[in-house]
PDB file of C-alpha atoms and ligand atoms in Angstrom:
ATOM      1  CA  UNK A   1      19.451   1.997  -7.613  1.00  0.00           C
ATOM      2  CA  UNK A   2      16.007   0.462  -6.472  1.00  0.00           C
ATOM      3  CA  UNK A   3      13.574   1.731  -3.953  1.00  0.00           C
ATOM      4  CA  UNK A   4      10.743  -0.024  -2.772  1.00  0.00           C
ATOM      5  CA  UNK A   5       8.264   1.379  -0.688  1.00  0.00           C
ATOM      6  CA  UNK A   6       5.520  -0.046   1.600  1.00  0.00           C
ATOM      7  CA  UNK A   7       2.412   2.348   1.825  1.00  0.00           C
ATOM      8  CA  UNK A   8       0.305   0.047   4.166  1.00  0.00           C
ATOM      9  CA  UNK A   9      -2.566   0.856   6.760  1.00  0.00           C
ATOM     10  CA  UNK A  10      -5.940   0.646   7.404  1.00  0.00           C
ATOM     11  CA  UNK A  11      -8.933   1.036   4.946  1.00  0.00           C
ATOM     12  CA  UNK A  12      -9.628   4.437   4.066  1.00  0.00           C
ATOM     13  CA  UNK A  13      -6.525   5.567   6.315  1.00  0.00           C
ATOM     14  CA  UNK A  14      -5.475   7.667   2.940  1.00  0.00           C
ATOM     15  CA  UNK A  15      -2.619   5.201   1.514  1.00  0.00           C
ATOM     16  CA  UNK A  16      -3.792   5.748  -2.331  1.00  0.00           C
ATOM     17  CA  UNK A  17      -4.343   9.301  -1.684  1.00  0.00           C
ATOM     18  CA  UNK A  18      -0.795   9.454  -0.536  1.00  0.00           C
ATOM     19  CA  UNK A  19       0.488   6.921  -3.020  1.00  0.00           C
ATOM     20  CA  UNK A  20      -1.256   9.070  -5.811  1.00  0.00           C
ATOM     21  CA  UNK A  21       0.619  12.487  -4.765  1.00  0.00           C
ATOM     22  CA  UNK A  22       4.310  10.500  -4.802  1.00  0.00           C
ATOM     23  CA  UNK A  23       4.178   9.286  -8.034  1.00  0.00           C
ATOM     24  CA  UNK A  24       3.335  12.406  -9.839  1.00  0.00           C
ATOM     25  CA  UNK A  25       6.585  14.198  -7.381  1.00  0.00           C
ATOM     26  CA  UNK A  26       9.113  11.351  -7.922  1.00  0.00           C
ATOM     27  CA  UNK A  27      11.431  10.020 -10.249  1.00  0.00           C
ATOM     28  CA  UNK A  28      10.801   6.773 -12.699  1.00  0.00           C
ATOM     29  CA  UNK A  29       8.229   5.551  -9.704  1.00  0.00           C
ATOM     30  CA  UNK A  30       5.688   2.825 -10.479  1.00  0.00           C
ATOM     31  CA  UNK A  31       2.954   1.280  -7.963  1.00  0.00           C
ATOM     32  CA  UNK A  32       1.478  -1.805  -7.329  1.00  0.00           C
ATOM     33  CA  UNK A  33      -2.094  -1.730  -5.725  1.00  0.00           C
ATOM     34  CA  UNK A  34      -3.088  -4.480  -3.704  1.00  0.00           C
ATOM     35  CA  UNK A  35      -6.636  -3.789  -4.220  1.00  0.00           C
ATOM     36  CA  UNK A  36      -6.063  -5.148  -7.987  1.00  0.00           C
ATOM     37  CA  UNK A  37      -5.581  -8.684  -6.343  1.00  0.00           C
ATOM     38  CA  UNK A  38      -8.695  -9.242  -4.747  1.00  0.00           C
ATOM     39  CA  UNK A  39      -9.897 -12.801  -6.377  1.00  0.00           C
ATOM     40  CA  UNK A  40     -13.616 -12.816  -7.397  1.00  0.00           C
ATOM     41  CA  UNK A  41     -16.330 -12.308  -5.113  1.00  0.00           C
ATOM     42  CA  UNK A  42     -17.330 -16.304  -5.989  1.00  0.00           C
ATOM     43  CA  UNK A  43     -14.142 -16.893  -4.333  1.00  0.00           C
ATOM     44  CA  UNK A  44     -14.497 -15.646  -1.812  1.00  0.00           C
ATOM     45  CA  UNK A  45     -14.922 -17.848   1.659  1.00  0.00           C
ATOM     46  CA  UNK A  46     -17.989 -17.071   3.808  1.00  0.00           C
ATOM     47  CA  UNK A  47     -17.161 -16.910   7.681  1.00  0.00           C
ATOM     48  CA  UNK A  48     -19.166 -18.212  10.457  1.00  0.00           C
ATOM     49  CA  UNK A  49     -19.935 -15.048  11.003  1.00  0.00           C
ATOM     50  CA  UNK A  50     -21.942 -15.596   7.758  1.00  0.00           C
ATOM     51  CA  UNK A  51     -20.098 -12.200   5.940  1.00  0.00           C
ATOM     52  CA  UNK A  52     -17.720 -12.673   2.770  1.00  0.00           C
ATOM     53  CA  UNK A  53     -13.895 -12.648   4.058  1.00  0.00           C
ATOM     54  CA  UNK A  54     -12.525  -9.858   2.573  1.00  0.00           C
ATOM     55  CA  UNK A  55      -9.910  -8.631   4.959  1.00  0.00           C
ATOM     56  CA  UNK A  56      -8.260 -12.102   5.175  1.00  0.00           C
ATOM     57  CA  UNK A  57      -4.715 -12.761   3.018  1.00  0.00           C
ATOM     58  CA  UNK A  58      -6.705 -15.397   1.101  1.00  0.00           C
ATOM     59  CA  UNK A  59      -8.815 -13.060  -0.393  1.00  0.00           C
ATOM     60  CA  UNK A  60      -6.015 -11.726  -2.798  1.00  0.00           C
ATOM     61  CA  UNK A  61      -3.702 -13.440  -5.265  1.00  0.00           C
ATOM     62  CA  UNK A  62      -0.346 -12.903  -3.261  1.00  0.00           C
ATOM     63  CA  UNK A  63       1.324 -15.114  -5.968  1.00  0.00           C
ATOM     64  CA  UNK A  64       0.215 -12.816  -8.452  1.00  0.00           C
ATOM     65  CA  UNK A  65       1.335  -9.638  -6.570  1.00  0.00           C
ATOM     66  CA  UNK A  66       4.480 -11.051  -5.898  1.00  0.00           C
ATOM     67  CA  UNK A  67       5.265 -11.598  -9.554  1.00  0.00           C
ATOM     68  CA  UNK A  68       4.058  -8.365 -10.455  1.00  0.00           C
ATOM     69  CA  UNK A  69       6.914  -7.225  -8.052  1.00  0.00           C
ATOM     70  CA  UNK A  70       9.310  -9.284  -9.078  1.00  0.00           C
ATOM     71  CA  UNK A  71       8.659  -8.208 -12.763  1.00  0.00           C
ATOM     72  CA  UNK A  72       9.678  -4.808 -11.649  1.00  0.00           C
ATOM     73  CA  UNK A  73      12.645  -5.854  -9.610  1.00  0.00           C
ATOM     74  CA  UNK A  74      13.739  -7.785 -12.987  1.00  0.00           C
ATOM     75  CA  UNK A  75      13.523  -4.882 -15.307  1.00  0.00           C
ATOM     76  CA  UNK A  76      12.008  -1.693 -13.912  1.00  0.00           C
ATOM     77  CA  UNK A  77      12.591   0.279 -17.210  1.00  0.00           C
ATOM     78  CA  UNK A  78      10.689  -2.287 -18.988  1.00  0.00           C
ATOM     79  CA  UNK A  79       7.917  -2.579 -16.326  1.00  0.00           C
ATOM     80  CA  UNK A  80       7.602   1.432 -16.003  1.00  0.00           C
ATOM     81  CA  UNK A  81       7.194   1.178 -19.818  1.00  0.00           C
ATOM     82  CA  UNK A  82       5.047  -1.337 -20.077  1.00  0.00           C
ATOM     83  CA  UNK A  83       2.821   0.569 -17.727  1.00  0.00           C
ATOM     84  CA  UNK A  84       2.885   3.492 -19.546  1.00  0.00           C
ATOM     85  CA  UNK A  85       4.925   5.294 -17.094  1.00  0.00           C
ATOM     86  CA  UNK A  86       7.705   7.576 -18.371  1.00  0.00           C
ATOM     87  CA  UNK A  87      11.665   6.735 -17.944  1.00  0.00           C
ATOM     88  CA  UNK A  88      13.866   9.664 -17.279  1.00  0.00           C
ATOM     89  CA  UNK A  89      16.427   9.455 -19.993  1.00  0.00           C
ATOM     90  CA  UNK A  90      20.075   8.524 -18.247  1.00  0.00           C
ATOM     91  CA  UNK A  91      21.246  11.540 -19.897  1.00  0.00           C
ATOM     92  CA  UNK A  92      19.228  13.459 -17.295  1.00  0.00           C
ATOM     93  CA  UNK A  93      20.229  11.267 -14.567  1.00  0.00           C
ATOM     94  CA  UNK A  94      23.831  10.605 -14.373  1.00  0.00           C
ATOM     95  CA  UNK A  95      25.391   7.392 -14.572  1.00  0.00           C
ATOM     96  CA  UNK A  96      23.403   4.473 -14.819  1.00  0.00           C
ATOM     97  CA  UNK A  97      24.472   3.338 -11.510  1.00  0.00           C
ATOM     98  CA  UNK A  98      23.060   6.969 -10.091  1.00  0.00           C
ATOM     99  CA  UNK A  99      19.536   5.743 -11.883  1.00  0.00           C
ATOM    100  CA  UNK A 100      16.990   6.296  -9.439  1.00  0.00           C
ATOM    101  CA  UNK A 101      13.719   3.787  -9.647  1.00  0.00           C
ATOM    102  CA  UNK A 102      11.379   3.410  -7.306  1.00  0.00           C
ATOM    103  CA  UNK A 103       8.436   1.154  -6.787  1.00  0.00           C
ATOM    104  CA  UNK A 104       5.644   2.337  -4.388  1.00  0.00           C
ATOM    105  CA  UNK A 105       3.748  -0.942  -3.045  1.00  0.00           C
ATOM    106  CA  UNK A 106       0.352   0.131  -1.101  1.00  0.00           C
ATOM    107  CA  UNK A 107      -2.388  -2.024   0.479  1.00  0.00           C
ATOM    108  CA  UNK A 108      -4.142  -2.688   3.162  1.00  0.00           C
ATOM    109  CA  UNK A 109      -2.367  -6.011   4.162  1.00  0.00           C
ATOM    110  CA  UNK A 110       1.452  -5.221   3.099  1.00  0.00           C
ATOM    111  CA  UNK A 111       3.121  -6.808   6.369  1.00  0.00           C
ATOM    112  CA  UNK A 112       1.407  -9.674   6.808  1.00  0.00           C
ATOM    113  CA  UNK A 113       2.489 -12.165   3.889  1.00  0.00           C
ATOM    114  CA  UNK A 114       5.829 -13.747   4.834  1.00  0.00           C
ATOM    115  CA  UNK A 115       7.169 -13.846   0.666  1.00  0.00           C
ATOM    116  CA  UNK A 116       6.725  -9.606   0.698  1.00  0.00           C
ATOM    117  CA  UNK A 117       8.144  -9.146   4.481  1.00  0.00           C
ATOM    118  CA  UNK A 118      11.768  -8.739   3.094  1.00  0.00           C
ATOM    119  CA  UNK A 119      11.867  -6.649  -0.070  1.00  0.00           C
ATOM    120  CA  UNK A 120      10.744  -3.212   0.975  1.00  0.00           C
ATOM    121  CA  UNK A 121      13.502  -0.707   1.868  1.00  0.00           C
ATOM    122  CA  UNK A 122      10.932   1.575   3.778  1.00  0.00           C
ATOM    123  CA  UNK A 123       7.694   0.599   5.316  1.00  0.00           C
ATOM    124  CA  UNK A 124       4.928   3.250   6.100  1.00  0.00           C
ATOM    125  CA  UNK A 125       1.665   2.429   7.901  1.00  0.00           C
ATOM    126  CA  UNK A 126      -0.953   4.604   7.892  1.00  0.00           C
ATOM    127  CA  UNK A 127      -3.610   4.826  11.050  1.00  0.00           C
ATOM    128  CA  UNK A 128      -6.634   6.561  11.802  1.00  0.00           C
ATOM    129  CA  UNK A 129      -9.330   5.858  14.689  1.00  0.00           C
ATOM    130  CA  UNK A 130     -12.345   3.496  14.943  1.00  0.00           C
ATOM    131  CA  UNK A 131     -15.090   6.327  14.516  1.00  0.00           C
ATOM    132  CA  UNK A 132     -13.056   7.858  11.624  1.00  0.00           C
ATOM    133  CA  UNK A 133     -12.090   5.042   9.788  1.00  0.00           C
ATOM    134  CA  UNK A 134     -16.269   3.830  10.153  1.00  0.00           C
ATOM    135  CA  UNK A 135     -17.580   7.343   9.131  1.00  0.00           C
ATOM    136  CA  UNK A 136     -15.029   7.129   5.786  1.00  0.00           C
ATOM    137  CA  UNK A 137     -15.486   4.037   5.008  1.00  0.00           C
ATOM    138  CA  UNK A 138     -19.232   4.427   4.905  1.00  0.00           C
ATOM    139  CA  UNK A 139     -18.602   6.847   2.252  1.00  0.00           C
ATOM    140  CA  UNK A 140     -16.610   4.587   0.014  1.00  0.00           C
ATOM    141  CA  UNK A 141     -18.213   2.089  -3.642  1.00  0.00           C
ATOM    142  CA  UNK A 142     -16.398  -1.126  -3.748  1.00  0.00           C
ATOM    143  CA  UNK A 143     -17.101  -3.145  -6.909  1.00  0.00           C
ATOM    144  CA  UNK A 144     -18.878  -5.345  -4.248  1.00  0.00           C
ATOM    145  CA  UNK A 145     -20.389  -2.738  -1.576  1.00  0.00           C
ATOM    146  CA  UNK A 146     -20.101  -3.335   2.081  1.00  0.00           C
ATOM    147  CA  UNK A 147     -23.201  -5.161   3.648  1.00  0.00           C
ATOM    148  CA  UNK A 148     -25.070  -3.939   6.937  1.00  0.00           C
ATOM    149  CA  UNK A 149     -22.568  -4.930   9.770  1.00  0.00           C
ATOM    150  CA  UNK A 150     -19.396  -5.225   7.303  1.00  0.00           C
ATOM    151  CA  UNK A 151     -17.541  -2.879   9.331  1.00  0.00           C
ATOM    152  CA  UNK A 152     -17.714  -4.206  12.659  1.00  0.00           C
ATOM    153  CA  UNK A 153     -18.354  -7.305  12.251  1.00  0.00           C
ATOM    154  CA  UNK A 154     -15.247  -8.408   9.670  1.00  0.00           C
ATOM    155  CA  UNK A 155     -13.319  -5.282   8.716  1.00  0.00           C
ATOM    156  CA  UNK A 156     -12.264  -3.914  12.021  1.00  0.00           C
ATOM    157  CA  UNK A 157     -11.743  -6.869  13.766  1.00  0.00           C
ATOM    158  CA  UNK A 158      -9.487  -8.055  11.121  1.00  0.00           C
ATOM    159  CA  UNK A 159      -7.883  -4.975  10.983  1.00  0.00           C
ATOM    160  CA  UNK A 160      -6.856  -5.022  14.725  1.00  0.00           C
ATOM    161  CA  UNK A 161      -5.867  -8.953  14.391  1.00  0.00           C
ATOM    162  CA  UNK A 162      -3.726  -7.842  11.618  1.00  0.00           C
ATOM    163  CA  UNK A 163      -2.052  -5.243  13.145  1.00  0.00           C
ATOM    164  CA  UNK A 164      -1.205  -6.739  16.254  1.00  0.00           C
ATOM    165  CA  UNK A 165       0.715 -10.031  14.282  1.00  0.00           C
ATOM    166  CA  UNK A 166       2.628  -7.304  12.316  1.00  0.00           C
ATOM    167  CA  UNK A 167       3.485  -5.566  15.422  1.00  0.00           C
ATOM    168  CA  UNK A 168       4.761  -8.778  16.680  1.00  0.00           C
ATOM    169  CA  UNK A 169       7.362  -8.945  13.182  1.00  0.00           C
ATOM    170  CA  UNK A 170      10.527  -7.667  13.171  1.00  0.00           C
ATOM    171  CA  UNK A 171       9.556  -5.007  10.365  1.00  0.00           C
ATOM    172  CA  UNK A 172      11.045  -1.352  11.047  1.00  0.00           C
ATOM    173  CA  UNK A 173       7.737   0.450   9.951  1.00  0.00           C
ATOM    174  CA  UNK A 174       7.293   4.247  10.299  1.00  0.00           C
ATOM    175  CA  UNK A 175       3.548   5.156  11.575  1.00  0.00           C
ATOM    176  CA  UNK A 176       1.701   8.028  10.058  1.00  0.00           C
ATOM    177  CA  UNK A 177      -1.353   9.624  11.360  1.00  0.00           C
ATOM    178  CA  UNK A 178      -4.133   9.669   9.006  1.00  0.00           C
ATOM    179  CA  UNK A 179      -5.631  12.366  10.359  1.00  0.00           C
ATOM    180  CA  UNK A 180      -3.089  14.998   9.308  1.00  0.00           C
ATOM    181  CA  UNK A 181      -4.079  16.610   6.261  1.00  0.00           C
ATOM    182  CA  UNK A 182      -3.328  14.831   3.152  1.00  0.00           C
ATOM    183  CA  UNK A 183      -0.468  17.940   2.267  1.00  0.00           C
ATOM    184  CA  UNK A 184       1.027  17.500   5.777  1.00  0.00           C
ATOM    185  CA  UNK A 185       1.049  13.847   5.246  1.00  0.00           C
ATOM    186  CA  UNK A 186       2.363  14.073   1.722  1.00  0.00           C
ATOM    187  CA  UNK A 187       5.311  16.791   2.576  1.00  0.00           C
ATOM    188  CA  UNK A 188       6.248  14.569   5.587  1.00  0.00           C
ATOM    189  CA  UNK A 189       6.723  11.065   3.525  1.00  0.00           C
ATOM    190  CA  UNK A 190       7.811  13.410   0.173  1.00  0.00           C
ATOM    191  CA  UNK A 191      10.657  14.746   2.532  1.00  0.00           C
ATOM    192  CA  UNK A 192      11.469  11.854   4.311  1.00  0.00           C
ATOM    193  CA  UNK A 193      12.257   9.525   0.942  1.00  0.00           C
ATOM    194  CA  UNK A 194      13.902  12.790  -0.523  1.00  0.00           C
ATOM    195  CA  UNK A 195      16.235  12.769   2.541  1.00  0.00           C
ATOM    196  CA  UNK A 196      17.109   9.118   2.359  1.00  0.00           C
ATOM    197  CA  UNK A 197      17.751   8.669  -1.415  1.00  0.00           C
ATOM    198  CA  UNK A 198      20.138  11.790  -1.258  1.00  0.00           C
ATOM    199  CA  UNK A 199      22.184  10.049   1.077  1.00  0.00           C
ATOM    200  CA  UNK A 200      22.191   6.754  -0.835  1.00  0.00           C
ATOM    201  CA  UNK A 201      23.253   8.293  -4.061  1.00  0.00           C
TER     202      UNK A 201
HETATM  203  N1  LIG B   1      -5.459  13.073   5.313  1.00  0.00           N
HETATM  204  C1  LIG B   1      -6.749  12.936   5.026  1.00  0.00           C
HETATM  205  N2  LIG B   1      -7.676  13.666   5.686  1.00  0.00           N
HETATM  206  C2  LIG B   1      -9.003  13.523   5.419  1.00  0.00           C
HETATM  207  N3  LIG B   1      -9.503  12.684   4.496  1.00  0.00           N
HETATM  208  C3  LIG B   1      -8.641  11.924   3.811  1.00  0.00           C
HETATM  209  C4  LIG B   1      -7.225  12.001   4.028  1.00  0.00           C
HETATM  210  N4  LIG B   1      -6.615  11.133   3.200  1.00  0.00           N
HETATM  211  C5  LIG B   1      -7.601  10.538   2.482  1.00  0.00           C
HETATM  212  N5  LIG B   1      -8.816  11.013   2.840  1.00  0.00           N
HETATM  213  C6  LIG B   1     -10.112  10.609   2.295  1.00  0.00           C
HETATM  214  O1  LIG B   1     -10.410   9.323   2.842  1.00  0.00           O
HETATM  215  C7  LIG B   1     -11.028   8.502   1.843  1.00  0.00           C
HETATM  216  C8  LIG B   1     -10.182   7.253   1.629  1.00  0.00           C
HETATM  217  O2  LIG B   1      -8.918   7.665   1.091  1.00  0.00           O
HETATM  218  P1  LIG B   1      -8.021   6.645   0.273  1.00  0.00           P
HETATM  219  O3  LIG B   1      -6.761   7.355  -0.068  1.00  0.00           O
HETATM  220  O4  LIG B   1      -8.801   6.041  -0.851  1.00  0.00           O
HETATM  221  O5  LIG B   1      -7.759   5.551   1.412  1.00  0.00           O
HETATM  222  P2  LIG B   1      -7.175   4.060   1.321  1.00  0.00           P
HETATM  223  O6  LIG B   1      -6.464   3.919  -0.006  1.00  0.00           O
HETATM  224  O7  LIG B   1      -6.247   3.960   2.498  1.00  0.00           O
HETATM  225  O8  LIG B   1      -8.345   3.138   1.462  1.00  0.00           O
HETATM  226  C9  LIG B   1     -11.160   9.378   0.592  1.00  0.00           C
HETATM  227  O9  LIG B   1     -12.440   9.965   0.616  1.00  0.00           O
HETATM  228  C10 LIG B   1     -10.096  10.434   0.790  1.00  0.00           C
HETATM  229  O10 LIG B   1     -10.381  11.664   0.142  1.00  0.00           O
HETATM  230  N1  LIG B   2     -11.611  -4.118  -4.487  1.00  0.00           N
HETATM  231  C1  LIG B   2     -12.491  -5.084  -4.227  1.00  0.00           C
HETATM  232  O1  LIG B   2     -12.778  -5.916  -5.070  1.00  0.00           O
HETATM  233  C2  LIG B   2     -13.122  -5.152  -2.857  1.00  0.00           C
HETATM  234  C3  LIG B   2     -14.294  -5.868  -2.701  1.00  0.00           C
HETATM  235  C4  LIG B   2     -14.843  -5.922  -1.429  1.00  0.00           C
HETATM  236  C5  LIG B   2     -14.224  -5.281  -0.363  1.00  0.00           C
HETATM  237  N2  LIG B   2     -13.084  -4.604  -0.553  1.00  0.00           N
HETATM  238  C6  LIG B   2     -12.446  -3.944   0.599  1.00  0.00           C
HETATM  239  O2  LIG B   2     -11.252  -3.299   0.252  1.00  0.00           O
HETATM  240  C7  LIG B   2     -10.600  -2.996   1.468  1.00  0.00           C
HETATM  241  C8  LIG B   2      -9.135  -2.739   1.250  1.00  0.00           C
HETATM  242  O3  LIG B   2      -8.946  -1.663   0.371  1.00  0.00           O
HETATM  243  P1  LIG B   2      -8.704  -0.181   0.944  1.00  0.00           P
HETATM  244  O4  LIG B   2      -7.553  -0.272   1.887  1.00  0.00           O
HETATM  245  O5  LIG B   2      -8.400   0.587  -0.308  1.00  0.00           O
HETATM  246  O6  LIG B   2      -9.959   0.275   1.619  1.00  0.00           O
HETATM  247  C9  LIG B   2     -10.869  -4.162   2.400  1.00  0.00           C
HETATM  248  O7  LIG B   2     -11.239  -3.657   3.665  1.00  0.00           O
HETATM  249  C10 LIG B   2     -12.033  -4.907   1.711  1.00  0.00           C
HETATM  250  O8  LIG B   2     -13.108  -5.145   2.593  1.00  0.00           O
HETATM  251  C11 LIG B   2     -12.531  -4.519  -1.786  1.00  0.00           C
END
């Protein structure tokens, strides 16, 4: 059986934090990062507003991520190998058909690219508030770091324009609160998958 999960939200809500924790806990699980599609900075389109759009779908290679998915929808034992991720042997599994492998997608803009909207089985979205998601994101190195004005200028807007067209979709998408700890966060997702892969087995 194949599982793929949506780990989406706002910058610096906690979705690789999260992402990192469920991969060490669960079974034959590979990721995808968005972040690893961003094209390069000289392709990147300059707004009016005269900052780089990097919160815009055109920013990333969604062809690329696609395929990457696709790869692992092909032949997840061969994409978990290729990645250097261990396969349980079926031995310890049952049946092949009882195979569990799951694929953790996470990114900032997971519900927004028509192509994606249909293959994840669960979709999570993690929030946090304006003056929290500022103060963390102030913290954070990009390879390209975040001019004066970044944040309020591109990133939040963006992120509220974003939000509000995948509210609009018909997507069934669980919200978390990023500003439960990152173990409260982690036992309530951890549980929650556990739960509904024990009833699809
Ligand atoms: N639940 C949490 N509570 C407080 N800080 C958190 C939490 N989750 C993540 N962080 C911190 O927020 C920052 C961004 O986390 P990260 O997981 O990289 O976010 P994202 O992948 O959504 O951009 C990091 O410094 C991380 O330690
Ligand atoms: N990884 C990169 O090359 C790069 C460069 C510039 C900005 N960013 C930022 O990355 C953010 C998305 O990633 P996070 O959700 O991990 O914060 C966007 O808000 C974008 O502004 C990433």
């Amino acid at each position: 059986m194949k599982y793929i999960i949506g780990i989406g939200g706002v910058t610096n809500g906690g979705k690789t934090t999260l992402t990192n924790r469920l991969i060490k806990a669960l079974p034959n699980c590979c990721v995808v990062h968005q972040d690893d599609f961003f094209k390069p900075p000289d392709q990147i389109q300059v707004g009016e507003d005269g900052f780089k759009q990097w919160d815009v779908i055109n920013a990333l290679d969604m062809e690329a991520m696609v395929n990457t998915i696709k790869g692992w929808v092909e032949n997840p034992v061969k994409f978990a190998r290729s990645h250097g991720i261990q396969v349980a042997p079926t031995t310890e599994m049952g049946p092949p058909e009882n195979q569990i492998h799951i694929l953790i997608v996470e990114g900032f803009l997971l519900y927004n690219y028509k192509p994606l909207m249909d293959v994840y089985d669960k979709c999570y979205y993690i929030t946090i508030p304006y003056e929290e998601c500022k103060r963390r994101r102030s913290t954070r190195q990009y390879t390209v770091p975040d001019p004066p004005g970044l944040f309020d200028g591109h990133v939040w807007p963006m992120y509220l324009k974003h939000r509000a067209e995948m509210e609009t979709s018909c997507l069934p998408i669980e919200y978390l609160s990023g500003l439960k700890t990152k173990e409260e966060i982690y036992n309530q997702v951890y549980e929650d998958i556990h739960n509904t892969l024990l009833n699809r087995l």
